[in-house]
Coordinates of N, CA and C and ligand atoms in Angstrom, one line a residue:
M30 N 57.0 33.8 206.7 CA 56.0 33.4 207.7 C 55.6 34.7 208.5
L31 N 54.3 34.8 208.9 CA 53.9 35.9 209.7 C 53.4 35.3 211.0
S32 N 53.9 35.9 212.1 CA 53.5 35.4 213.4 C 52.0 35.5 213.6
A33 N 51.4 34.7 214.5 CA 50.0 34.7 214.7 C 49.4 36.0 215.1
D34 N 50.2 36.8 215.9 CA 49.8 38.1 216.4 C 50.1 39.2 215.4
G35 N 50.7 38.8 214.2 CA 51.0 39.8 213.2 C 52.1 40.8 213.5
T36 N 52.9 40.5 214.5 CA 53.9 41.5 214.9 C 55.3 41.1 214.4
A37 N 55.5 39.9 213.9 CA 56.8 39.5 213.5 C 56.7 38.6 212.2
V38 N 57.8 38.6 211.5 CA 57.9 37.8 210.3 C 59.2 36.9 210.4
G39 N 59.2 35.8 209.7 CA 60.3 34.9 209.7 C 60.4 34.1 208.5
F40 N 61.3 33.1 208.5 CA 61.5 32.3 207.3 C 61.4 30.8 207.8
N41 N 60.8 30.0 207.0 CA 60.6 28.6 207.3 C 61.5 27.8 206.3
G42 N 62.3 26.8 206.9 CA 63.1 26.1 206.0 C 62.4 25.1 205.1
V43 N 63.1 24.5 204.2 CA 62.5 23.4 203.3 C 63.0 22.1 203.9
A44 N 62.4 21.0 203.4 CA 62.8 19.7 203.9 C 62.8 19.6 205.4
L45 N 64.0 19.2 205.9 CA 64.2 19.0 207.4 C 63.8 20.3 208.2
G46 N 64.1 21.5 207.6 CA 63.9 22.7 208.3 C 62.5 23.2 208.4
R47 N 61.6 22.4 207.9 CA 60.1 22.8 207.9 C 59.5 23.0 209.2
S48 N 60.1 22.4 210.3 CA 59.5 22.5 211.6 C 60.0 23.8 212.3
Q49 N 61.0 24.5 211.7 CA 61.6 25.7 212.3 C 61.2 27.0 211.6
V50 N 61.0 28.0 212.4 CA 60.9 29.4 211.8 C 62.0 30.2 212.4
Y51 N 62.8 30.9 211.5 CA 63.9 31.7 212.0 C 63.8 33.1 211.5
G52 N 64.5 34.0 212.2 CA 64.5 35.4 211.9 C 65.6 35.8 210.9
A53 N 65.8 37.1 210.7 CA 66.8 37.5 209.8 C 68.2 37.2 210.2
V54 N 68.4 37.1 211.5 CA 69.7 36.7 212.1 C 69.4 35.5 212.9
A55 N 70.0 34.4 212.6 CA 69.7 33.1 213.3 C 70.8 32.1 213.4
E56 N 70.8 31.3 214.4 CA 71.7 30.2 214.6 C 71.0 28.9 214.1
A57 N 71.7 28.1 213.5 CA 71.1 26.8 213.0 C 70.9 25.9 214.3
V58 N 69.8 25.2 214.3 CA 69.5 24.2 215.3 C 69.4 22.8 214.7
C59 N 69.8 21.8 215.4 CA 69.7 20.4 214.8 C 68.4 19.8 215.3
V60 N 67.5 19.4 214.4 CA 66.2 18.8 214.9 C 66.4 17.3 215.2
Q61 N 67.6 16.7 214.9 CA 67.8 15.3 215.2 C 68.4 15.1 216.6
S62 N 69.2 16.0 217.0 CA 69.9 15.7 218.3 C 70.4 17.1 218.9
T63 N 70.4 17.2 220.2 CA 70.9 18.4 220.8 C 72.3 18.2 221.3
R64 N 72.8 17.0 221.1 CA 74.1 16.6 221.7 C 75.3 17.1 220.9
H65 N 75.1 17.5 219.6 CA 76.3 18.0 218.9 C 76.1 19.4 218.5
R66 N 77.2 20.0 218.1 CA 77.2 21.4 217.6 C 76.9 21.4 216.1
C67 N 76.2 22.4 215.7 CA 75.6 22.5 214.3 C 76.5 23.3 213.5
P68 N 77.0 23.0 212.3 CA 76.7 21.7 211.6 C 77.7 20.7 212.0
S69 N 77.2 19.5 212.2 CA 78.1 18.4 212.5 C 78.4 17.6 211.2
T70 N 79.6 17.1 211.1 CA 80.0 16.3 209.9 C 79.3 15.0 209.9
W71 N 78.8 14.6 211.1 CA 78.1 13.3 211.2 C 76.6 13.4 211.0
C72 N 76.2 14.6 210.7 CA 74.7 14.9 210.6 C 74.5 15.7 209.3
D73 N 73.2 15.9 209.0 CA 73.0 16.8 207.8 C 72.4 18.2 208.2
C74 N 72.6 18.5 209.5 CA 72.0 19.8 210.0 C 72.8 21.0 209.6
G75 N 72.2 22.2 209.9 CA 72.9 23.5 209.6 C 72.1 24.2 208.5
F76 N 72.4 25.4 208.3 CA 71.8 26.2 207.2 C 72.6 25.8 205.9
Y77 N 71.9 25.8 204.8 CA 72.6 25.5 203.5 C 72.6 26.7 202.6
C78 N 73.6 26.9 201.9 CA 73.5 28.0 200.9 C 74.2 27.5 199.6
F79 N 73.9 28.1 198.5 CA 74.6 27.9 197.2 C 75.5 29.1 197.0
H80 N 76.6 28.8 196.3 CA 77.5 30.0 196.0 C 76.9 30.8 194.9
D81 N 76.0 30.1 194.1 CA 75.5 30.8 192.9 C 73.9 30.8 192.9
A82 N 73.4 32.0 192.7 CA 71.9 32.2 192.8 C 71.2 31.3 191.8
D83 N 71.8 31.1 190.6 CA 71.1 30.3 189.6 C 70.9 28.9 190.0
Q84 N 71.8 28.4 190.9 CA 71.7 27.0 191.4 C 70.4 26.9 192.3
A85 N 70.2 28.0 193.1 CA 69.0 28.1 193.9 C 67.7 28.2 193.0
R86 N 67.8 28.9 191.9 CA 66.7 29.0 191.0 C 66.4 27.7 190.4
A87 N 67.4 26.9 190.1 CA 67.3 25.6 189.4 C 66.6 24.7 190.4
L88 N 66.9 24.7 191.7 CA 66.3 23.9 192.7 C 64.8 24.2 192.8
A89 N 64.5 25.5 192.7 CA 63.1 26.0 192.8 C 62.2 25.5 191.7
C90 N 62.8 24.8 190.6 CA 61.9 24.2 189.6 C 61.3 22.9 190.1
D91 N 61.9 22.3 191.1 CA 61.3 21.1 191.7 C 60.1 21.5 192.5
E92 N 59.0 20.8 192.4 CA 57.7 21.2 193.0 C 57.8 21.3 194.5
Q93 N 58.7 20.6 195.1 CA 58.9 20.6 196.6 C 59.4 22.0 197.0
Y94 N 60.0 22.7 196.1 CA 60.6 24.0 196.5 C 60.1 25.2 195.7
D95 N 59.1 24.9 194.8 CA 58.8 26.0 193.8 C 58.1 27.2 194.4
R96 N 57.6 27.1 195.7 CA 57.0 28.3 196.3 C 57.9 29.0 197.2
S97 N 59.2 28.6 197.2 CA 60.1 29.2 198.2 C 60.6 30.5 197.6
V98 N 61.2 31.3 198.5 CA 61.8 32.6 198.1 C 63.3 32.5 198.1
L99 N 64.0 33.4 197.5 CA 65.4 33.4 197.4 C 66.0 34.3 198.4
L100 N 66.8 33.8 199.3 CA 67.4 34.7 200.4 C 68.9 34.9 200.0
E101 N 69.3 36.1 200.1 CA 70.7 36.4 200.0 C 71.3 36.5 201.4
V102 N 72.2 35.6 201.7 CA 72.7 35.5 203.1 C 74.1 35.8 203.3
L103 N 74.5 36.2 204.5 CA 75.9 36.2 205.0 C 76.0 35.1 205.9
A104 N 76.9 34.1 205.5 CA 77.1 32.9 206.4 C 78.3 33.2 207.3
S105 N 78.1 32.7 208.5 CA 79.3 32.9 209.5 C 79.3 31.7 210.5
G106 N 80.3 31.7 211.3 CA 80.5 30.6 212.3 C 81.1 29.4 211.7
R107 N 80.9 28.2 212.3 CA 81.4 27.0 211.8 C 80.7 26.6 210.5
Y108 N 81.5 26.0 209.6 CA 80.9 25.6 208.3 C 81.5 24.4 207.7
V109 N 80.8 23.7 206.9 CA 81.3 22.5 206.1 C 81.0 22.8 204.7
S110 N 81.9 22.5 203.8 CA 81.6 22.7 202.3 C 80.9 21.5 201.8
Y111 N 80.0 21.7 200.9 CA 79.5 20.6 200.1 C 79.6 21.0 198.6
E112 N 79.1 20.1 197.7 CA 79.4 20.3 196.3 C 79.0 21.6 195.8
L113 N 77.9 22.2 196.2 CA 77.4 23.4 195.6 C 77.5 24.7 196.5
G114 N 78.0 24.5 197.7 CA 78.0 25.7 198.6 C 78.5 25.3 199.9
L115 N 77.8 25.9 200.9 CA 78.2 25.7 202.3 C 77.1 25.2 203.2
R116 N 77.4 24.5 204.2 CA 76.5 24.1 205.3 C 77.1 24.8 206.5
Y117 N 76.3 25.6 207.2 CA 77.0 26.5 208.2 C 76.1 26.8 209.4
Q118 N 76.7 27.5 210.4 CA 76.1 27.6 211.7 C 75.2 28.9 211.9
R119 N 75.6 30.0 211.3 CA 74.9 31.2 211.6 C 74.7 32.0 210.3
Q120 N 73.5 32.7 210.2 CA 73.3 33.5 209.0 C 72.6 34.8 209.2
T121 N 72.9 35.7 208.4 CA 72.2 37.0 208.4 C 71.6 37.2 207.0
V122 N 70.3 37.3 207.0 CA 69.6 37.5 205.7 C 69.8 38.9 205.3
R123 N 70.3 39.1 204.0 CA 70.6 40.5 203.5 C 69.5 41.0 202.7
S124 N 68.9 40.1 201.9 CA 67.8 40.5 201.1 C 66.9 39.3 200.7
V125 N 65.6 39.6 200.4 CA 64.7 38.6 200.1 C 64.2 38.8 198.7
R126 N 64.3 37.8 197.8 CA 63.8 38.0 196.4 C 62.7 37.0 196.3
I127 N 61.5 37.5 195.8 CA 60.3 36.7 195.7 C 60.1 36.4 194.2
G128 N 59.5 35.2 193.9 CA 59.1 34.8 192.6 C 57.8 35.4 192.2
R129 N 57.2 34.9 191.1 CA 56.0 35.4 190.6 C 54.8 34.8 191.4
C130 N 53.6 35.5 191.2 CA 52.4 35.0 191.7 C 52.1 33.6 191.0
R131 N 51.3 32.8 191.6 CA 51.0 31.5 190.9 C 50.4 31.6 189.5
C132 N 49.8 32.8 189.3 CA 49.2 33.0 187.9 C 50.2 33.5 186.9
G133 N 51.4 33.8 187.4 CA 52.5 34.2 186.5 C 52.8 35.7 186.5
R134 N 51.9 36.5 187.1 CA 52.1 37.9 187.1 C 53.1 38.3 188.1
T135 N 53.5 39.6 188.0 CA 54.5 40.1 189.0 C 53.8 40.3 190.3
P136 N 54.4 39.8 191.4 CA 53.7 39.9 192.7 C 53.7 41.3 193.2
A137 N 52.7 41.6 194.1 CA 52.5 43.0 194.6 C 52.4 42.9 196.2
A138 N 52.2 41.7 196.7 CA 52.1 41.6 198.2 C 52.3 40.1 198.5
L139 N 52.0 39.8 199.8 CA 52.2 38.4 200.3 C 50.8 38.0 200.9
D140 N 50.4 36.8 200.5 CA 49.1 36.3 200.8 C 49.2 35.1 201.8
D141 N 48.2 35.0 202.7 CA 48.2 33.9 203.6 C 47.6 32.7 202.8
V142 N 48.4 31.7 202.6 CA 48.0 30.6 201.7 C 47.7 29.3 202.5
G143 N 47.6 29.4 203.8 CA 47.3 28.2 204.6 C 48.6 27.4 204.7
G144 N 48.5 26.2 205.4 CA 49.7 25.4 205.5 C 50.8 25.9 206.5
G145 N 50.3 26.8 207.4 CA 51.2 27.3 208.4 C 51.6 26.3 209.5
I146 N 52.4 26.7 210.4 CA 52.7 25.8 211.6 C 52.3 26.6 212.8
V147 N 52.3 25.9 214.0 CA 51.8 26.5 215.2 C 52.5 27.9 215.4
G148 N 51.7 28.9 215.5 CA 52.2 30.3 215.8 C 52.5 31.1 214.6
W149 N 52.5 30.4 213.4 CA 53.0 31.1 212.2 C 52.1 30.8 211.0
R150 N 51.7 31.9 210.3 CA 51.0 31.8 209.0 C 52.0 31.7 207.8
R151 N 51.7 30.9 206.8 CA 52.6 30.8 205.7 C 52.1 31.8 204.6
L152 N 53.1 32.6 204.1 CA 52.8 33.6 203.1 C 53.4 33.2 201.8
E153 N 52.7 33.7 200.7 CA 53.3 33.5 199.4 C 53.1 34.7 198.5
P154 N 53.9 35.0 197.6 CA 53.8 36.1 196.7 C 52.4 36.1 195.9
V155 N 51.8 37.2 195.8 CA 50.5 37.3 195.1 C 50.4 38.6 194.3
C156 N 49.8 38.5 193.1 CA 49.7 39.7 192.3 C 48.5 40.5 192.7
R157 N 48.4 41.8 192.3 CA 47.2 42.6 192.6 C 45.9 42.0 192.2
E158 N 45.9 41.4 191.0 CA 44.7 40.9 190.4 C 44.2 39.7 191.2
C159 N 45.1 38.8 191.6 CA 44.7 37.6 192.3 C 44.3 37.9 193.8
A160 N 45.0 38.9 194.3 CA 44.7 39.3 195.7 C 43.3 39.9 195.8
G161 N 42.8 40.6 194.7 CA 41.5 41.2 194.7 C 41.3 42.0 196.0
R162 N 40.2 41.7 196.7 CA 39.9 42.6 197.9 C 40.3 41.9 199.2
R163 N 41.0 40.7 199.1 CA 41.5 40.0 200.3 C 42.5 40.8 201.0
A164 N 42.6 40.6 202.3 CA 43.6 41.3 203.1 C 44.9 40.6 202.9
V165 N 45.9 41.3 202.6 CA 47.3 40.7 202.3 C 48.3 41.6 203.0
L166 N 49.5 41.0 203.1 CA 50.6 41.8 203.7 C 51.5 42.4 202.6
S167 N 51.6 43.8 202.8 CA 52.4 44.5 201.7 C 53.9 44.1 201.8
L168 N 54.6 44.2 200.7 CA 56.0 44.0 200.7 C 56.7 44.9 201.6
E169 N 56.2 46.2 201.7 CA 56.8 47.2 202.6 C 56.7 46.8 204.1
T170 N 55.5 46.3 204.4 CA 55.3 45.8 205.8 C 56.2 44.7 206.2
F171 N 56.4 43.7 205.2 CA 57.3 42.6 205.5 C 58.7 43.2 205.7
G172 N 59.1 44.1 204.8 CA 60.4 44.7 204.9 C 60.6 45.4 206.3
A173 N 59.6 46.1 206.7 CA 59.7 46.9 208.0 C 59.8 45.9 209.2
L174 N 59.0 44.8 209.2 CA 59.0 43.8 210.3 C 60.3 43.0 210.3
S175 N 60.8 42.7 209.1 CA 62.0 41.8 209.1 C 63.3 42.6 209.1
G176 N 63.2 43.9 208.7 CA 64.4 44.7 208.6 C 65.3 44.3 207.4
V177 N 64.7 43.6 206.5 CA 65.4 43.1 205.3 C 64.6 43.6 204.0
P178 N 65.3 44.2 203.1 CA 64.5 44.6 201.9 C 64.0 43.4 201.1
M179 N 62.9 43.6 200.5 CA 62.3 42.5 199.7 C 62.1 43.1 198.2
S180 N 62.4 42.3 197.3 CA 62.3 42.7 195.9 C 61.8 41.5 195.0
V181 N 61.4 41.8 193.8 CA 60.9 40.7 192.9 C 62.2 40.2 192.2
D182 N 62.3 38.8 192.2 CA 63.4 38.2 191.5 C 63.2 38.2 190.0
E183 N 64.0 39.0 189.3 CA 63.8 39.2 187.8 C 64.6 38.1 187.1
G184 N 65.5 37.4 187.8 CA 66.4 36.5 187.1 C 65.9 35.1 187.0
N185 N 64.6 34.9 187.0 CA 64.2 33.5 186.9 C 63.6 33.2 185.5
G186 N 63.4 31.9 185.3 CA 63.0 31.4 184.0 C 61.7 32.0 183.5
H187 N 60.8 32.5 184.4 CA 59.6 33.0 184.0 C 59.7 34.2 183.0
A188 N 61.0 34.8 183.0 CA 61.2 36.0 182.2 C 60.8 35.6 180.7
A189 N 60.9 34.4 180.3 CA 60.6 34.0 179.0 C 59.1 33.8 178.7
M190 N 58.4 33.8 179.8 CA 56.9 33.6 179.7 C 56.1 34.9 179.9
A191 N 55.1 35.0 179.1 CA 54.2 36.2 179.2 C 52.8 35.8 178.8
P192 N 51.8 36.6 179.3 CA 50.4 36.3 179.0 C 50.1 36.4 177.5
L193 N 49.2 35.6 177.0 CA 48.8 35.7 175.6 C 48.0 36.9 175.4
A194 N 48.0 37.4 174.1 CA 47.1 38.6 173.8 C 45.7 38.2 174.0
P195 N 44.8 39.1 174.4 CA 43.4 38.8 174.6 C 42.8 38.2 173.3
L196 N 41.7 37.3 173.5 CA 41.0 36.8 172.3 C 40.4 37.9 171.5
A197 N 40.2 37.7 170.2 CA 39.6 38.7 169.3 C 38.2 39.0 169.9
G198 N 37.8 40.2 170.0 CA 36.4 40.6 170.5 C 36.3 40.7 172.0
A199 N 37.3 40.1 172.7 CA 37.2 40.2 174.2 C 37.5 41.6 174.7
D200 N 38.2 42.4 173.9 CA 38.5 43.7 174.3 C 37.9 44.7 173.4
D201 N 36.7 44.4 172.9 CA 36.0 45.2 171.9 C 35.6 46.6 172.4
E202 N 36.2 47.6 171.7 CA 36.0 49.0 172.2 C 34.5 49.4 172.2
S203 N 33.7 48.8 171.2 CA 32.3 49.2 171.0 C 31.5 48.9 172.3
R204 N 31.9 47.9 173.0 CA 31.2 47.5 174.2 C 31.4 48.4 175.4
F205 N 32.4 49.2 175.3 CA 32.8 50.1 176.4 C 32.8 51.5 175.8
P206 N 31.7 52.2 175.6 CA 31.7 53.5 175.1 C 32.6 54.4 175.8
D207 N 33.1 55.5 175.1 CA 34.2 56.3 175.7 C 33.8 56.9 177.0
V208 N 32.5 57.3 177.2 CA 32.1 58.0 178.4 C 32.3 57.1 179.6
Q209 N 31.9 55.8 179.4 CA 32.1 54.8 180.5 C 33.5 54.6 180.8
R210 N 34.3 54.5 179.7 CA 35.7 54.2 179.9 C 36.4 55.3 180.7
Q211 N 35.9 56.6 180.5 CA 36.6 57.6 181.2 C 36.2 57.6 182.7
E212 N 34.9 57.1 183.0 CA 34.5 57.1 184.3 C 35.0 55.9 185.1
S213 N 35.4 54.9 184.4 CA 35.9 53.7 185.0 C 37.2 53.9 185.8
P214 N 37.3 53.4 187.0 CA 38.5 53.6 187.7 C 39.7 53.0 187.0
G215 N 39.5 52.0 186.2 CA 40.6 51.3 185.5 C 40.8 51.8 184.1
A216 N 40.3 53.0 183.8 CA 40.4 53.5 182.4 C 41.8 53.6 181.8
D217 N 42.8 53.9 182.7 CA 44.1 54.0 182.1 C 45.0 52.8 182.4
M218 N 44.3 51.7 182.8 CA 45.0 50.4 183.1 C 45.2 49.6 181.8
S219 N 46.0 48.6 181.9 CA 46.2 47.7 180.8 C 44.9 46.7 180.9
P220 N 44.5 46.1 179.7 CA 43.4 45.2 179.7 C 43.5 44.1 180.8
D221 N 44.8 43.7 181.0 CA 45.0 42.6 181.9 C 44.6 43.0 183.3
A222 N 44.9 44.3 183.7 CA 44.6 44.7 185.0 C 43.1 45.2 185.1
E223 N 42.5 45.6 184.0 CA 41.2 46.2 184.0 C 40.1 45.1 184.0
I224 N 40.3 44.0 183.4 CA 39.3 42.9 183.3 C 38.8 42.5 184.7
P225 N 39.7 42.1 185.6 CA 39.2 41.7 187.0 C 38.5 42.8 187.7
L226 N 38.9 44.0 187.5 CA 38.3 45.2 188.1 C 36.8 45.3 187.6
L227 N 36.7 45.3 186.3 CA 35.3 45.5 185.7 C 34.5 44.3 186.1
T228 N 35.1 43.1 186.1 CA 34.3 41.9 186.5 C 33.8 42.0 187.9
A229 N 34.6 42.5 188.8 CA 34.2 42.7 190.2 C 33.0 43.7 190.3
E230 N 33.1 44.8 189.4 CA 32.1 45.8 189.4 C 30.8 45.2 188.9
V231 N 30.8 44.4 187.9 CA 29.6 43.8 187.3 C 29.0 42.8 188.4
T232 N 29.9 42.1 189.1 CA 29.4 41.2 190.2 C 28.6 42.0 191.2
L233 N 29.2 43.1 191.6 CA 28.6 44.0 192.7 C 27.2 44.5 192.2
L234 N 27.2 45.0 190.9 CA 25.9 45.5 190.4 C 24.9 44.4 190.3
Q235 N 25.3 43.2 189.9 CA 24.4 42.1 189.7 C 23.8 41.7 191.1
A236 N 24.6 41.7 192.1 CA 24.1 41.4 193.4 C 23.1 42.4 193.9
R237 N 23.4 43.7 193.6 CA 22.5 44.8 194.0 C 21.1 44.7 193.3
L238 N 21.3 44.3 192.0 CA 20.1 44.2 191.1 C 19.2 43.0 191.6
D239 N 19.9 41.9 192.0 CA 19.2 40.7 192.5 C 18.4 41.1 193.8
E240 N 19.1 41.9 194.7 CA 18.4 42.3 195.9 C 17.2 43.1 195.7
I241 N 17.3 44.1 194.7 CA 16.2 45.0 194.4 C 15.1 44.2 193.8
Q242 N 15.4 43.2 193.0 CA 14.4 42.4 192.3 C 13.6 41.5 193.4
R243 N 14.4 41.0 194.4 CA 13.8 40.2 195.4 C 12.8 41.1 196.2
R244 N 13.2 42.3 196.5 CA 12.3 43.2 197.3 C 11.1 43.6 196.5
L245 N 11.3 43.8 195.3 CA 10.2 44.2 194.4 C 9.2 43.0 194.3
G246 N 9.8 41.8 194.2 CA 9.1 40.6 194.1 C 8.2 40.4 195.3
R247 N 8.8 40.6 196.5 CA 8.0 40.5 197.7 C 6.8 41.5 197.8
L248 N 7.1 42.7 197.3 CA 6.0 43.7 197.3 C 4.9 43.4 196.3
T249 N 5.3 43.0 195.1 CA 4.3 42.8 194.1 C 3.5 41.5 194.3
D250 N 4.1 40.5 195.1 CA 3.4 39.2 195.3 C 2.3 39.3 196.3
R251 N 2.3 40.5 197.0 CA 1.3 40.7 198.1 C -0.1 40.6 197.6
P252 N -1.0 39.9 198.3 CA -2.4 39.9 197.8 C -3.1 41.3 197.8
Ligands
ZN318 ZN1 72.7 17.6 213.6
ZN319 ZN1 48.2 36.4 190.3

């Protein structure tokens, strides 16, 4: 999460924790009652962790959690064990690992995806191609604001998935003579990265052409 004034970042829990945003070092709070200490054996409050990162990745296959990030934490204070890990009082986030962009590509930044809560914008990993020219938060800025390093989680099931090869003819060299290819800013990029770039260039040129045609039309229509 990014604060409304853009000066702080935090994390938002899943399920019951959705109403809370907490920092890299945080104490659990109970949203049900202020009368007991957290975590209480009579309540389900507290931070939760898994002992095993793969168990967290398995949970993220559920659509309720699939846009969440993986936090490596140091748990401390009071705790209660549960089947897969601990429910505990205090945590320090040691690292943040993010999943892929919704399109499946490797993320390059964090995008404001809506669905925030009062005072906080919700961010999600986004790749360079999907981000386009939109303003996004760089992974470095998130790291600087949180004091926690952020990296891409390579250990998830997406590793088995990859984009299909382009359709025959879609990447036809004859349509892009060598001279143009050398001048193009994306000349040494992979076709995957180059297509959105060239598409954006065509859109810009098309808009400019439309504008010129409109002005020409106005001039030539004069009596
Ligand atoms: Zn409680
Ligand atoms: Zn993408």
